[in-house]
Coordinates of C-alpha atoms in Angstrom, one line a residue:
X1 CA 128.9 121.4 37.7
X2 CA 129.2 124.5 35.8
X3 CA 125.0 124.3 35.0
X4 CA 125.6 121.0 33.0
X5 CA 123.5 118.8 35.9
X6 CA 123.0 115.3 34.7
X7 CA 124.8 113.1 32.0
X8 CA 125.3 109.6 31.0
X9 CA 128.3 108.4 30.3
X10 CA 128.6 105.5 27.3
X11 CA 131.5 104.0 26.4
X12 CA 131.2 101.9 22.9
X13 CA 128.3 99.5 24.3
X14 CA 129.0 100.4 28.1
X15 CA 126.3 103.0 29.8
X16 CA 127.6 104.7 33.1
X17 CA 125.8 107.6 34.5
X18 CA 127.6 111.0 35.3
X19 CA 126.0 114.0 36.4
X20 CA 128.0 117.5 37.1
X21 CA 125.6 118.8 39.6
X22 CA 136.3 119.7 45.2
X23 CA 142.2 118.6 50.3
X24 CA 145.9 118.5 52.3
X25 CA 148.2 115.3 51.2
X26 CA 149.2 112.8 53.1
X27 CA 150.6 109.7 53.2
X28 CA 151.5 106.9 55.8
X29 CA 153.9 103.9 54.1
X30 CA 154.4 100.8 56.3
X31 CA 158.1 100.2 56.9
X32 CA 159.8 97.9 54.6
X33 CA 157.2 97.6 52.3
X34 CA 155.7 99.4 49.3
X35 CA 151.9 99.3 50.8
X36 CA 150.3 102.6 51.7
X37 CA 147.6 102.9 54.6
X38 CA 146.1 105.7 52.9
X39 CA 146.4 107.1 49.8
X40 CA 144.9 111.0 50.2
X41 CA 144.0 113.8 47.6
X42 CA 142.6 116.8 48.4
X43 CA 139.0 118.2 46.8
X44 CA 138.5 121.7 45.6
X45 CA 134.8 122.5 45.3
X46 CA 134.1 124.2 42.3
X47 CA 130.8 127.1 42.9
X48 CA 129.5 123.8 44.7
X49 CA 128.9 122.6 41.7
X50 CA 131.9 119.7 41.4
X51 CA 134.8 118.3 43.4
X52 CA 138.0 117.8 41.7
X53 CA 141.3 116.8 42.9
X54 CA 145.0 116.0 41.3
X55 CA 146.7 113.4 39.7
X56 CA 149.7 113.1 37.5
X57 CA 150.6 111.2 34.4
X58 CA 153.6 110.4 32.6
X59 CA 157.3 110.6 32.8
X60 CA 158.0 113.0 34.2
X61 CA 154.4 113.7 35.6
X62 CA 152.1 115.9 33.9
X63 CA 149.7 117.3 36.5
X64 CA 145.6 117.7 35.8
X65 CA 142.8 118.0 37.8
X66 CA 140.1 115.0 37.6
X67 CA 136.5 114.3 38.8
X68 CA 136.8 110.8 40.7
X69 CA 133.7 109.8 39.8
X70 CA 132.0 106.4 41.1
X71 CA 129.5 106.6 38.1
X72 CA 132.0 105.7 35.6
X73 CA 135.1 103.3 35.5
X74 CA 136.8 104.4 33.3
X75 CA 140.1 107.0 33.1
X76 CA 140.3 109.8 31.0
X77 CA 142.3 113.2 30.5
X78 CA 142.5 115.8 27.3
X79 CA 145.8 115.7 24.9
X80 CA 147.8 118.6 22.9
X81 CA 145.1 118.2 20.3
X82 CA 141.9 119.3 22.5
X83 CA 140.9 122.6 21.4
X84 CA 142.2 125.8 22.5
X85 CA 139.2 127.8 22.7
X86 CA 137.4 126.4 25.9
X87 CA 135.5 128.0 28.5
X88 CA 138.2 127.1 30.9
X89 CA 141.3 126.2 30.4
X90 CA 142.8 123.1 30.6
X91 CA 146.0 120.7 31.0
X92 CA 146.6 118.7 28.5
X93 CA 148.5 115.8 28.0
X94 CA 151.8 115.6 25.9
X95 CA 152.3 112.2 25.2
X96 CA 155.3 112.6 23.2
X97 CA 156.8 114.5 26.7
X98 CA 156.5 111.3 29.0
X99 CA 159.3 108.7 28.3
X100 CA 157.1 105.7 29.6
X101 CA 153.5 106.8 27.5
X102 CA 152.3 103.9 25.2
X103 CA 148.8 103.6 22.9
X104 CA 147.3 100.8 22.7
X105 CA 147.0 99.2 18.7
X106 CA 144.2 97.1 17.2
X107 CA 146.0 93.8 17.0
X108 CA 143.2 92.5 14.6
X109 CA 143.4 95.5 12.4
X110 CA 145.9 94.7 9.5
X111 CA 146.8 98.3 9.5
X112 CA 147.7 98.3 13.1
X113 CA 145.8 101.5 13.7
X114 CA 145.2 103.0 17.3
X115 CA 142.3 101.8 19.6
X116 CA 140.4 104.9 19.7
X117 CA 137.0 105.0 21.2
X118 CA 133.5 107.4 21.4
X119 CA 132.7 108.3 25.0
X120 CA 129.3 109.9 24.8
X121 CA 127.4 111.8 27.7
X122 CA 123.4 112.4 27.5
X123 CA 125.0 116.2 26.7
X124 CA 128.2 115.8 25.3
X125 CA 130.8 113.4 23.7
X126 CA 134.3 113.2 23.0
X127 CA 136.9 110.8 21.2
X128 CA 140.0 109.3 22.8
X129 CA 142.8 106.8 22.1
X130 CA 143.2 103.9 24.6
X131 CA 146.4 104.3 26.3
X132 CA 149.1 103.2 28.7
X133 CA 151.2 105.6 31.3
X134 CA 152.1 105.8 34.7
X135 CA 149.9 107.6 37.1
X136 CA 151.1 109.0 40.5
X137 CA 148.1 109.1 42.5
X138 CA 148.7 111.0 45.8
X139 CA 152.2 110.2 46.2
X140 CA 152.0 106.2 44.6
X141 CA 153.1 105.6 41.0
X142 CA 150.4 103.1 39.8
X143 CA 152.6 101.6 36.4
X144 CA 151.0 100.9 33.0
X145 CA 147.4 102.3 34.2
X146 CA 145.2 101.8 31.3
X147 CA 143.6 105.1 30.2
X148 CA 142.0 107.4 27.5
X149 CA 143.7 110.0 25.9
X150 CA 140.4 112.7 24.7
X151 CA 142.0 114.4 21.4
X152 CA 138.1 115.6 19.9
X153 CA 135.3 116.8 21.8
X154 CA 132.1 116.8 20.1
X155 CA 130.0 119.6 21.2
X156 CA 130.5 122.9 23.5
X157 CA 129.0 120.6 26.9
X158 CA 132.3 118.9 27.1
X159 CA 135.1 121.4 26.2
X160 CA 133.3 124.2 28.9
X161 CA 134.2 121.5 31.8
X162 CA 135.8 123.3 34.5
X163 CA 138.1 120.1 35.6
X164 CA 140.4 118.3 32.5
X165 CA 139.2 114.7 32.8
X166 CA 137.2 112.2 34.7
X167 CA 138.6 109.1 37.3
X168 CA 136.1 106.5 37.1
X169 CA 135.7 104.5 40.3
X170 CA 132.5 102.4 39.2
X171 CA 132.6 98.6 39.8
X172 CA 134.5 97.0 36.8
X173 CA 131.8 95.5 34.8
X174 CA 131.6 99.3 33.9
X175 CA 134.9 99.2 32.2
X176 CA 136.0 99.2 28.9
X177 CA 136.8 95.5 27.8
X178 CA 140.4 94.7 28.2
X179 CA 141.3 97.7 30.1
X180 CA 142.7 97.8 34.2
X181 CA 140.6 100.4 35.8
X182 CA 142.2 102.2 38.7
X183 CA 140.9 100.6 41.8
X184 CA 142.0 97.2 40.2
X185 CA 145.3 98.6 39.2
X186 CA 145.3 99.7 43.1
X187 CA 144.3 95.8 44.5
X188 CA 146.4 94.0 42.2
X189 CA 149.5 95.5 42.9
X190 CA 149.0 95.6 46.5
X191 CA 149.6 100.1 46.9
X192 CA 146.6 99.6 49.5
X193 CA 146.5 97.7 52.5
X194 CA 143.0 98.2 52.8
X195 CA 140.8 97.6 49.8
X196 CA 138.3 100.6 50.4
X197 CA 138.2 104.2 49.5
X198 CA 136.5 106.9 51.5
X199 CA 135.0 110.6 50.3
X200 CA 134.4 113.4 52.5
X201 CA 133.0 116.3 51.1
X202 CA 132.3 119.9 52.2
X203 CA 129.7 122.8 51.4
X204 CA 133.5 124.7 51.4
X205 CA 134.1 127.0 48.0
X206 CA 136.9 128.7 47.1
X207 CA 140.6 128.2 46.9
X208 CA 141.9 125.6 49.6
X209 CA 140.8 121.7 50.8
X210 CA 136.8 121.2 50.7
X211 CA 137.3 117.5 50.9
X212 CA 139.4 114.3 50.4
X213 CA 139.5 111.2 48.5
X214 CA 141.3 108.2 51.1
X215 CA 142.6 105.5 49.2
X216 CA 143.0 102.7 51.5
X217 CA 141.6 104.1 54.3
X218 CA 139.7 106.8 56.3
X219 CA 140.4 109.4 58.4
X220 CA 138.3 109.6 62.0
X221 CA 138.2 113.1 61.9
X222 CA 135.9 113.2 58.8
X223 CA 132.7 111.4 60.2
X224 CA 130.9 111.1 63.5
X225 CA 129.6 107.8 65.4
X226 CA 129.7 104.7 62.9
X227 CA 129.1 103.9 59.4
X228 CA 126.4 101.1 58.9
X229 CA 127.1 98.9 56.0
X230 CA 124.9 98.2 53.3
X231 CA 125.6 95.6 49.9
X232 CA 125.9 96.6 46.8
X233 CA 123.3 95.3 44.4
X234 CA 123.6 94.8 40.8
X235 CA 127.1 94.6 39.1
X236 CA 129.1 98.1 37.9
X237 CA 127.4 101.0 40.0
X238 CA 127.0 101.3 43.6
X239 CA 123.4 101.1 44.1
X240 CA 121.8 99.7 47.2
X241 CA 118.4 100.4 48.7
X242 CA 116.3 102.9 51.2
X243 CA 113.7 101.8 53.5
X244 CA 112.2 105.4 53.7
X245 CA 112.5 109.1 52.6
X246 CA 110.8 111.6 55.3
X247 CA 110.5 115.2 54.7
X248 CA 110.8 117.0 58.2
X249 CA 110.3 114.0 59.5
X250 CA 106.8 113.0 57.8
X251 CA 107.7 109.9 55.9
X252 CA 107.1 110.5 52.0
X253 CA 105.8 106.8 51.1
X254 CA 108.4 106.9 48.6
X255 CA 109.9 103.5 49.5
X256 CA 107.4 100.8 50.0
X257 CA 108.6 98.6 50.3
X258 CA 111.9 100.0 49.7
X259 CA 113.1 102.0 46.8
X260 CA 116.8 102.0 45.1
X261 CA 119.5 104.5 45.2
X262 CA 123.0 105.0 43.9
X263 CA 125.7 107.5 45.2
X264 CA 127.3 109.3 43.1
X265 CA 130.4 111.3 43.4
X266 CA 130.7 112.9 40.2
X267 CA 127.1 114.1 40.5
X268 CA 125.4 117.5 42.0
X269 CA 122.3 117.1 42.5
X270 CA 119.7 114.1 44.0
X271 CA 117.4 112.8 41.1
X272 CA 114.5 110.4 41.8
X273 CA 111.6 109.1 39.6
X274 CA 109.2 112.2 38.9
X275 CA 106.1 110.5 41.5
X276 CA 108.1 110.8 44.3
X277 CA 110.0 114.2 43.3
X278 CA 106.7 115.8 42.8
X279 CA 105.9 114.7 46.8
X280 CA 109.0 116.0 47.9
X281 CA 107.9 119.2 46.2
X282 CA 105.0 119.0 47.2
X283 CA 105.5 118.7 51.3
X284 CA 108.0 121.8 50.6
X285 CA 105.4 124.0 49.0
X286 CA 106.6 124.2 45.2
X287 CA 105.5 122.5 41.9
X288 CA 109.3 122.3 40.4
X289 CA 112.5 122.4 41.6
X290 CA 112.2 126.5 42.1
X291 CA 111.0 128.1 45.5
X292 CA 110.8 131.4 46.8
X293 CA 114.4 132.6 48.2
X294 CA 112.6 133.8 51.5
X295 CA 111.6 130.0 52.3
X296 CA 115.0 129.0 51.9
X297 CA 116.2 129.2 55.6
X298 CA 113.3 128.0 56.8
X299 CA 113.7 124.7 54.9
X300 CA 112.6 121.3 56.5
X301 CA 115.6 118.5 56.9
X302 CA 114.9 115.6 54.3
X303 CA 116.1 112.4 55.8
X304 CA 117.0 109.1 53.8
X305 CA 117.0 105.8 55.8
X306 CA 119.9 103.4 54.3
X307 CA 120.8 100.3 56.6
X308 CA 117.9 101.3 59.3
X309 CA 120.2 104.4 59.9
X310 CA 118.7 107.5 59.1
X311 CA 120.9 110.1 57.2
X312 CA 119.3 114.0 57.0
X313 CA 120.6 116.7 54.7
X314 CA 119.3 120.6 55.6
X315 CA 118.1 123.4 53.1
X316 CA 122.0 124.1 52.7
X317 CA 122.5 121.3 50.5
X318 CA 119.6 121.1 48.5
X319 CA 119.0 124.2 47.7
X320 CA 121.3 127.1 46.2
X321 CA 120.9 130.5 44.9
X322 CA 120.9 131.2 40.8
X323 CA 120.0 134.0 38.2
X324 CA 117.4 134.0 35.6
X325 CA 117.6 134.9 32.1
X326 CA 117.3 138.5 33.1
X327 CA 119.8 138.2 35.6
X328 CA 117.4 138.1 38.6
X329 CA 118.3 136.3 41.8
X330 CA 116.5 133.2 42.1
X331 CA 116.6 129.4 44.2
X332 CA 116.5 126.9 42.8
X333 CA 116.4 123.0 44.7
X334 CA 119.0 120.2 44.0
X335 CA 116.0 117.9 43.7
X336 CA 115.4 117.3 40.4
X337 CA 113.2 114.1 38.5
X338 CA 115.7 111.9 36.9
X339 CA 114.8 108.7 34.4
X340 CA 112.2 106.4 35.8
X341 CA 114.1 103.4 35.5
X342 CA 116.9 104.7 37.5
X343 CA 115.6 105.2 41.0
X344 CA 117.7 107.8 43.1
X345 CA 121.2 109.5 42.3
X346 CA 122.3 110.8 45.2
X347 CA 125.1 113.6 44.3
X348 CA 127.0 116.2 46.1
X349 CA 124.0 117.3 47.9
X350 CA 123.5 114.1 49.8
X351 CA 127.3 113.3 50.3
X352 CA 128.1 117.0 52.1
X353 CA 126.2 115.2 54.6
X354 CA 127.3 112.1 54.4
X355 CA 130.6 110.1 54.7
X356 CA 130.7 107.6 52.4
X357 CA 133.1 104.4 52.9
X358 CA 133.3 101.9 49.0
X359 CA 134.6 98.8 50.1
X360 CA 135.9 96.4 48.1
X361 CA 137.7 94.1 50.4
X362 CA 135.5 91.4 48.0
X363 CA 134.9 92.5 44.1
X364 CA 131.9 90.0 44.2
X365 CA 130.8 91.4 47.3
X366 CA 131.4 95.4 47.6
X367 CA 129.5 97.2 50.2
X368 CA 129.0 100.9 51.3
X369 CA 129.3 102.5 54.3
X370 CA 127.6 105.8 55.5
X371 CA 128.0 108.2 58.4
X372 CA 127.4 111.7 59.6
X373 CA 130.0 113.8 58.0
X374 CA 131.9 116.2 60.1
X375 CA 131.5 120.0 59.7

């Protein structure tokens, strides 16, 4: 994330958590039939700060880069009338330009005026109009996807974004009443044969593939051994729980008798309650999330134990190099205390790691699955 770390995401009454802490295409279509075994987008990693990837919208397609984010469900991508003067620019959507583009009216409003709707962020907040459009998603055209079309952002968090919009993949109580998020759109008109998605993520920067979002399925090259499975608990985000949190290999008593996480792909950084990131800190010889750039190599593995499987990330992912104020080389960990209430996000730094596996083969019952990423 381009410094903008941590941010909740609130749509009307619905809260979903998004924190900013990026492949090659392919395709496999079963003969005869219009299911795909694998739907895949490359990721660019952004200053290993975010992962974005491509979609398109519209007829013809209008291409923009998105964060798929599984703290969120819900779609969203700037229009014409987004501002020009941005830190970056963007793509924006001309809804006049796609022949198949529909917004979505108030039928109880006598005035028949568009549906449009605040999405807020803990730092930011934009406006958008609820919308209808085709989406080509890696090579599948996924008809009337239901979507939000940002036309006023409200402060400078949200127009400096690096990417254009966001791709929610939350569970769909997250949603926006009335709306099809993507995954179900996916399901319900049978594009997948498989009703999973997988992420694979790299410490890779730069121009070219640090990652990829599967669709549908995963690719054997991306992780090593086996994924163990763990359920989801709660409804909307995919939180599950850790039996234990060691730091080079001295168990932190962080998770008696077991503490709750949530991965997050839209997210840089880890966050846990401030107790148990003050041990961390602690055991690695700080008092906040700065340390001393000659102690960066020499950094102990933190480990997190999910499904009795223990998953270890190195001083490579949680820690990076930064400038002060007076432009001063500093480090800086990706460890940082996050609401007490939430227990653990686990961002980018946990899932360059980790290959993660969201299955929904059962709304009711989703489950993830985590193994040792590849290099």
């Amino acid at each position: 994330m381009f410094t903008l770390k941590n941010f909740f995401v609130i749509v009307t009454i619905i809260i979903c958590e998004l924190q900013i802490s990026n492949g090659s295409v392919s395709l496999t279509i079963k003969k005869g039939s219009n299911v795909n075994e694998g739907v895949v987008i490359s990721l660019t990693n952004f200053k290993g700060l975010i992962f974005y990837g491509e979609i398109s919208i519209g007829t013809p397609p209008q291409k923009f880069n998105v964060v798929f984010d599984t703290g969120s469900s819900n779609f969203w991508i700037p229009s014409m009338e987004w501002p020009t003067k941005t830190l970056y620019q963007h793509q924006k959507f001309n809804t006049k330009g796609s022949k198949t583009y529909t917004a979505k009216y108030d039928k109880t409003d006598k005035h028949k005026r568009k549906i449009n709707v605040d999405i807020i962020y803990k730092k930011g907040a934009l406006k958008g109009t609820l919308s209808q459009d085709n989406l080509m998603l890696g090579g599948i055209i996924l008809e009337a996807q239901d979507f939000f079309v940002g036309f006023e952002p409200n402060d400078d968090d949200v127009k400096n974004f690096k990417f254009d919009g966001v791709l929610g993949l939350g569970l769909p109580s997250l949603k926006y009443p009335g709306t099809v998020t993507v995954l179900e759109n996916l399901v319900n008109k049978k594009l997948i044969s498989k009703h999973i998605f997988s992420i694979w993520m790299t410490s890779r920067k730069g121009d070219g593939e640090a990652g990829q979002i599967i669709f549908g399925g995963l690719n054997k090259a991306h992780f090593l051994g086996e994924h163990v499975y763990v359920p989801v608990l709660g409804r909307g985000f995919w939180n599950f729980s850790m039996s234990q949190i060691s730091v080079g290999g001295s168990d932190m008593k962080v998770c008696v008798p077991q503490c709750f996480a949530f991965v997050d792909a839209g997210a840089t950084d880890i966050h846990g309650p401030k107790v148990e990131i003050d041990k961390i800190y602690t055991k690695l010889g700080t008092t906040k999330n700065q340390i001393a750039c000659s102690k960066v190599k020499k950094l102990p593995v933190i480990s997190f134990v999910v499904g009795g499987k223990s998953f270890s990330i190195s001083g490579k992912n949680y820690a990076y190099e930064d400038v002060d104020a007076r432009g001063a080389k500093i480090c800086r960990l990706r460890l940082l205390v996050g609401k007490e209430d939430d227990g653990w996000t686990l961002g980018m730094a946990f899932m360059e790691s980790v290959h993660t596996v969201f299955d929904l083969q059962d709304f009711n019952k989703p489950k993830i699955g985590f193994a040792k990423a590849a290099p």
